[in-house]
Short mmCIF file of C-alpha atoms in Angstrom, two decimals:
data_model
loop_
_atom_site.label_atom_id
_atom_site.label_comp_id
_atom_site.label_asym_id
_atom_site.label_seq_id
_atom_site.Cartn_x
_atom_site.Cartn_y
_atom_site.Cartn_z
CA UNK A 25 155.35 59.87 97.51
CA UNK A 26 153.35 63.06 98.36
CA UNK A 27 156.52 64.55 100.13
CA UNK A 28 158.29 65.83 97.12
CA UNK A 29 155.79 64.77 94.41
CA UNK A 30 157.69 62.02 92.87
CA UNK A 31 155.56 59.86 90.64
CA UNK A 32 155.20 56.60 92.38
CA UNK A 33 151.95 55.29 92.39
CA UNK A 34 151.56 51.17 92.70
CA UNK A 35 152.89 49.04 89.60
CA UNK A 36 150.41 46.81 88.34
CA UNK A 37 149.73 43.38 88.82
CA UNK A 38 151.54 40.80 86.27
CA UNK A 39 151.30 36.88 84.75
CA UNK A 40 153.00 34.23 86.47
CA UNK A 41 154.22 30.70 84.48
CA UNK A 42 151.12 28.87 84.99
CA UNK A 43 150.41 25.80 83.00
CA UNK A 44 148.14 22.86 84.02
CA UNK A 45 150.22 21.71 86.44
CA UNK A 46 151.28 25.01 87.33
CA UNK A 47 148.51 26.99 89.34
CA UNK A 48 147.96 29.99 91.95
CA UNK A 49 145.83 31.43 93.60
CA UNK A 50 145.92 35.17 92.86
CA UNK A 51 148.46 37.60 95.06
CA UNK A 52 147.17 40.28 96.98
CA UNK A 53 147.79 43.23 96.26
CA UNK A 54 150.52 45.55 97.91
CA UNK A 55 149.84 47.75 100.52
CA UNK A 56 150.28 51.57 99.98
CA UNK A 57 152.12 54.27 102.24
CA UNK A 58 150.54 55.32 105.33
CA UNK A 59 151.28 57.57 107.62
CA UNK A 60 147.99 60.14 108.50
CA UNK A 61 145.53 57.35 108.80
CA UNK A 62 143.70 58.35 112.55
CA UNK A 63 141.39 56.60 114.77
CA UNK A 64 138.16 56.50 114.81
CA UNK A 65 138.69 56.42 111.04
CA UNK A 66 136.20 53.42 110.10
CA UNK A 67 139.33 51.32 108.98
CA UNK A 68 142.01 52.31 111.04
CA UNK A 69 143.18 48.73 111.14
CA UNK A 70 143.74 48.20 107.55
CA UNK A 71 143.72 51.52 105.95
CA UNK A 72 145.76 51.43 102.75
CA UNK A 73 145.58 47.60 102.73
CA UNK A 74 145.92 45.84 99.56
CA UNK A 75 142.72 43.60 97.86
CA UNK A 76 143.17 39.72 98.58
CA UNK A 77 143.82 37.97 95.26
CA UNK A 78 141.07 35.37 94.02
CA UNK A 79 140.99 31.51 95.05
CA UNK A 80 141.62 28.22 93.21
CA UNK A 81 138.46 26.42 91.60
CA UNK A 82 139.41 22.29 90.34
CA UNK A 83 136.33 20.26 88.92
CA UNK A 84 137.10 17.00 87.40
CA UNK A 85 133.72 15.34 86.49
CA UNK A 86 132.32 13.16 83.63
CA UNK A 87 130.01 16.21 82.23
CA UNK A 88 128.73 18.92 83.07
CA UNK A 89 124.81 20.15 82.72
CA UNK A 90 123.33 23.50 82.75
CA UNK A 91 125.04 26.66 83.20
CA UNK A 92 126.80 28.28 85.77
CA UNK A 93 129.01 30.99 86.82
CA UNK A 94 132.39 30.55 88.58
CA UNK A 95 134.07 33.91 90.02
CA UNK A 96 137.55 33.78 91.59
CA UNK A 97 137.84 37.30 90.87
CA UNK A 98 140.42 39.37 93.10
CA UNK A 99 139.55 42.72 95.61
CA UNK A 100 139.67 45.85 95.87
CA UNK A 101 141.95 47.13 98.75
CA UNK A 102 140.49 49.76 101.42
CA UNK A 103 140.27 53.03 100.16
CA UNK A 104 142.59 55.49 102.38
CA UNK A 105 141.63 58.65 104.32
CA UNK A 106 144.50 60.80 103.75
CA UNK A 107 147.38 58.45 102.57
CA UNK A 108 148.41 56.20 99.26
CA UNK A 109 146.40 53.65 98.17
CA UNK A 110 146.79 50.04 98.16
CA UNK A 111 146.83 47.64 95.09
CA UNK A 112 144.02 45.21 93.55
CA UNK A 113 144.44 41.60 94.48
CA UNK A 114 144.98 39.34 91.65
CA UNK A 115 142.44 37.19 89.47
CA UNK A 116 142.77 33.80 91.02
CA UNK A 117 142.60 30.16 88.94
CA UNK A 118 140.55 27.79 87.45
CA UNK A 119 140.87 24.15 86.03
CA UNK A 120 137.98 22.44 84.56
CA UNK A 121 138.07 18.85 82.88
CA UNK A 122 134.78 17.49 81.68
CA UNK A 123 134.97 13.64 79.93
CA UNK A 124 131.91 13.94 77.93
CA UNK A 125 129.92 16.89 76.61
CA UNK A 126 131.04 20.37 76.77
CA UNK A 127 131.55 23.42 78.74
CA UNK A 128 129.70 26.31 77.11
CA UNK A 129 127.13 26.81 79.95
CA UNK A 130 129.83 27.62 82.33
CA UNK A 131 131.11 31.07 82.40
CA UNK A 132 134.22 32.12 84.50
CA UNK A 133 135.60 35.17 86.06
CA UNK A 134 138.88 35.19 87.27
CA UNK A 135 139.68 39.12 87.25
CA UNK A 136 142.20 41.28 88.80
CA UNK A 137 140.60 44.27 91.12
CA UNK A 138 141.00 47.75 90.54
CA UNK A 139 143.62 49.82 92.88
CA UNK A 140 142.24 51.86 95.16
CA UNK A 141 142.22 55.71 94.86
CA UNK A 142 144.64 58.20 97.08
CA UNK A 143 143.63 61.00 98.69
CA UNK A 144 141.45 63.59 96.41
CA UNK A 145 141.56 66.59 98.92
CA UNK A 146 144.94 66.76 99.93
CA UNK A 147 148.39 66.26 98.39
CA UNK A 148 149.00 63.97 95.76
CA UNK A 149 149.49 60.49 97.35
CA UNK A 150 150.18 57.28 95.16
CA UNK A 151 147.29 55.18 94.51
CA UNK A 152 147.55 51.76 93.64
CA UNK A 153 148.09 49.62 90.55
CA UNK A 154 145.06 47.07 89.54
CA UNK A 155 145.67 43.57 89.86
CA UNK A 156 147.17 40.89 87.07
CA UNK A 157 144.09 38.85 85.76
CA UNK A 158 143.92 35.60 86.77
CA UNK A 159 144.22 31.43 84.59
CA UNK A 160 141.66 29.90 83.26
CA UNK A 161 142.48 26.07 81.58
CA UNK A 162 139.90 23.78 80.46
CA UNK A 163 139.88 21.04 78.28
CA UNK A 164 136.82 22.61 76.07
CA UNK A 165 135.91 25.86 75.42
CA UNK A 166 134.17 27.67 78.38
CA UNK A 167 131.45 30.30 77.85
CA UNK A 168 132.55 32.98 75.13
CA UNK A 169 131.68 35.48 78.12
CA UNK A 170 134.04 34.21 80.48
CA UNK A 171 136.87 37.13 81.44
CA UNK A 172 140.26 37.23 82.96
CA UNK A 173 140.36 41.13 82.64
CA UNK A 174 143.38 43.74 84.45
CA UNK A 175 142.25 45.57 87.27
CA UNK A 176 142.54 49.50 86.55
CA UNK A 177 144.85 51.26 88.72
CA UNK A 178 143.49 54.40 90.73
CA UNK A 179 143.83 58.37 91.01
CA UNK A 180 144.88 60.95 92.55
CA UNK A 181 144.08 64.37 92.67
CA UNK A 182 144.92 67.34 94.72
CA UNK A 183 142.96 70.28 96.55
CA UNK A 184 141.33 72.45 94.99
CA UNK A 185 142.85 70.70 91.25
CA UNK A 186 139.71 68.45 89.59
CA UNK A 187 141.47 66.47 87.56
CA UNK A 188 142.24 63.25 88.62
CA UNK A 189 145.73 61.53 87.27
CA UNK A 190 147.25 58.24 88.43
CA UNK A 191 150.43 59.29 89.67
CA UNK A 192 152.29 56.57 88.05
CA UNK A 193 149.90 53.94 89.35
CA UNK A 194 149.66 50.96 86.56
CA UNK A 195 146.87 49.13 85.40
CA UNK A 196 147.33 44.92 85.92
CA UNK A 197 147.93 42.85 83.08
CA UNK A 198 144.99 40.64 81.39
CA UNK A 199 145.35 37.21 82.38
CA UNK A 200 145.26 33.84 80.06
CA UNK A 201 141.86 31.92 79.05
CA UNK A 202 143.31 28.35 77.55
CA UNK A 203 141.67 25.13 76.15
CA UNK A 204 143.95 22.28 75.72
CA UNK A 205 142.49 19.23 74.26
CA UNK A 206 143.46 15.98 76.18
CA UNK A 207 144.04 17.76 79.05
CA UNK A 208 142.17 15.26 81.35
CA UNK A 209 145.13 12.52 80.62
CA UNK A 210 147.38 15.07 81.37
CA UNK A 211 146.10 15.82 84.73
CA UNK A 212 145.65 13.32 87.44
CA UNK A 213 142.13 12.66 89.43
CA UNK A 214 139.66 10.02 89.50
#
């Protein structure tokens, strides 16, 4: 995208259908253009790379005690020496079914990652879009402070310019906190 400055920095991540039955784990994000990325470079290997989304968390039990914190957050991608940037992995999901009691002591983070900048002392490259945020479904309320928040997509900027702009690079979309009462007869386990 630098060749030409055409605006086309990395979209941003967005919600699959999930439901109960329905779950992911969060999508990496996309990779970004390379083509100036040399050796010895500290990340050669995966320069422009895109963040891996977040994993899948299931717990099933009678009750739960305490309080706790359950991240399945996505990544940030590798931040590029002289090319575009690559995108923010995705929030991943989480199901949690308690019998008795309740789940306020249990706070969960399933949030997309931010996109990784483009190069600041060059050209204009695209950086990428932030990841989708990620499913959270319980059958009680979890922790009020429990997020499922976008990842913010990155900048750009060129030599000797100081203002940074995202080149068309989109932020992810916030991703879905749900209670849905009887949801442990709805759901199959021991």
């Amino acid at each position: 995208t630098w060749n030409g400055f055409k605006y086309l920095g990395g979209n941003g991540g967005s919600a699959c259908p999930v439901a109960p039955d329905r779950i992911f784990m969060g999508g990496g994000g996309g990779a970004g253009t390379r083509n100036n990325t040399v050796s010895p470079w500290p990340n050669y290997f995966n320069a422009s790379s895109g963040g891996m989304g977040g994993g899948v968390c299931f717990i099933r039990a009678n009750s739960f005690s305490n309080t706790g914190v359950i991240n399945v957050n996505g990544e940030s991608g590798v931040e590029p020496d002289n090319d575009g940037g690559g995108g923010g992995g995705a929030g991943g999901t989480v199901v949690l079914l308690a019998t008795t009691g309740n789940l306020t002591g249990i706070t969960v983070h399933a949030n997309g990652a931010d996109g990784t900048n483009a190069c600041f002392n060059c050209v204009p490259h695209g950086p990428g879009g932030g990841g989708g945020g990620g499913y959270v479904v319980s059958n009680k309320a979890v922790n009020g402070a429990s997020t499922v928040a976008p990842g913010i997509n990155g900048l750009t900027c060129c030599s000797p310019a100081t203002v940074k702009f995202n080149y068309g690079a989109e932020t992810g979309t916030a991703g879905i906190i749900q209670v849905i009462t009887g949801l442990s007869d709805q759901v199959p386990g021991v």
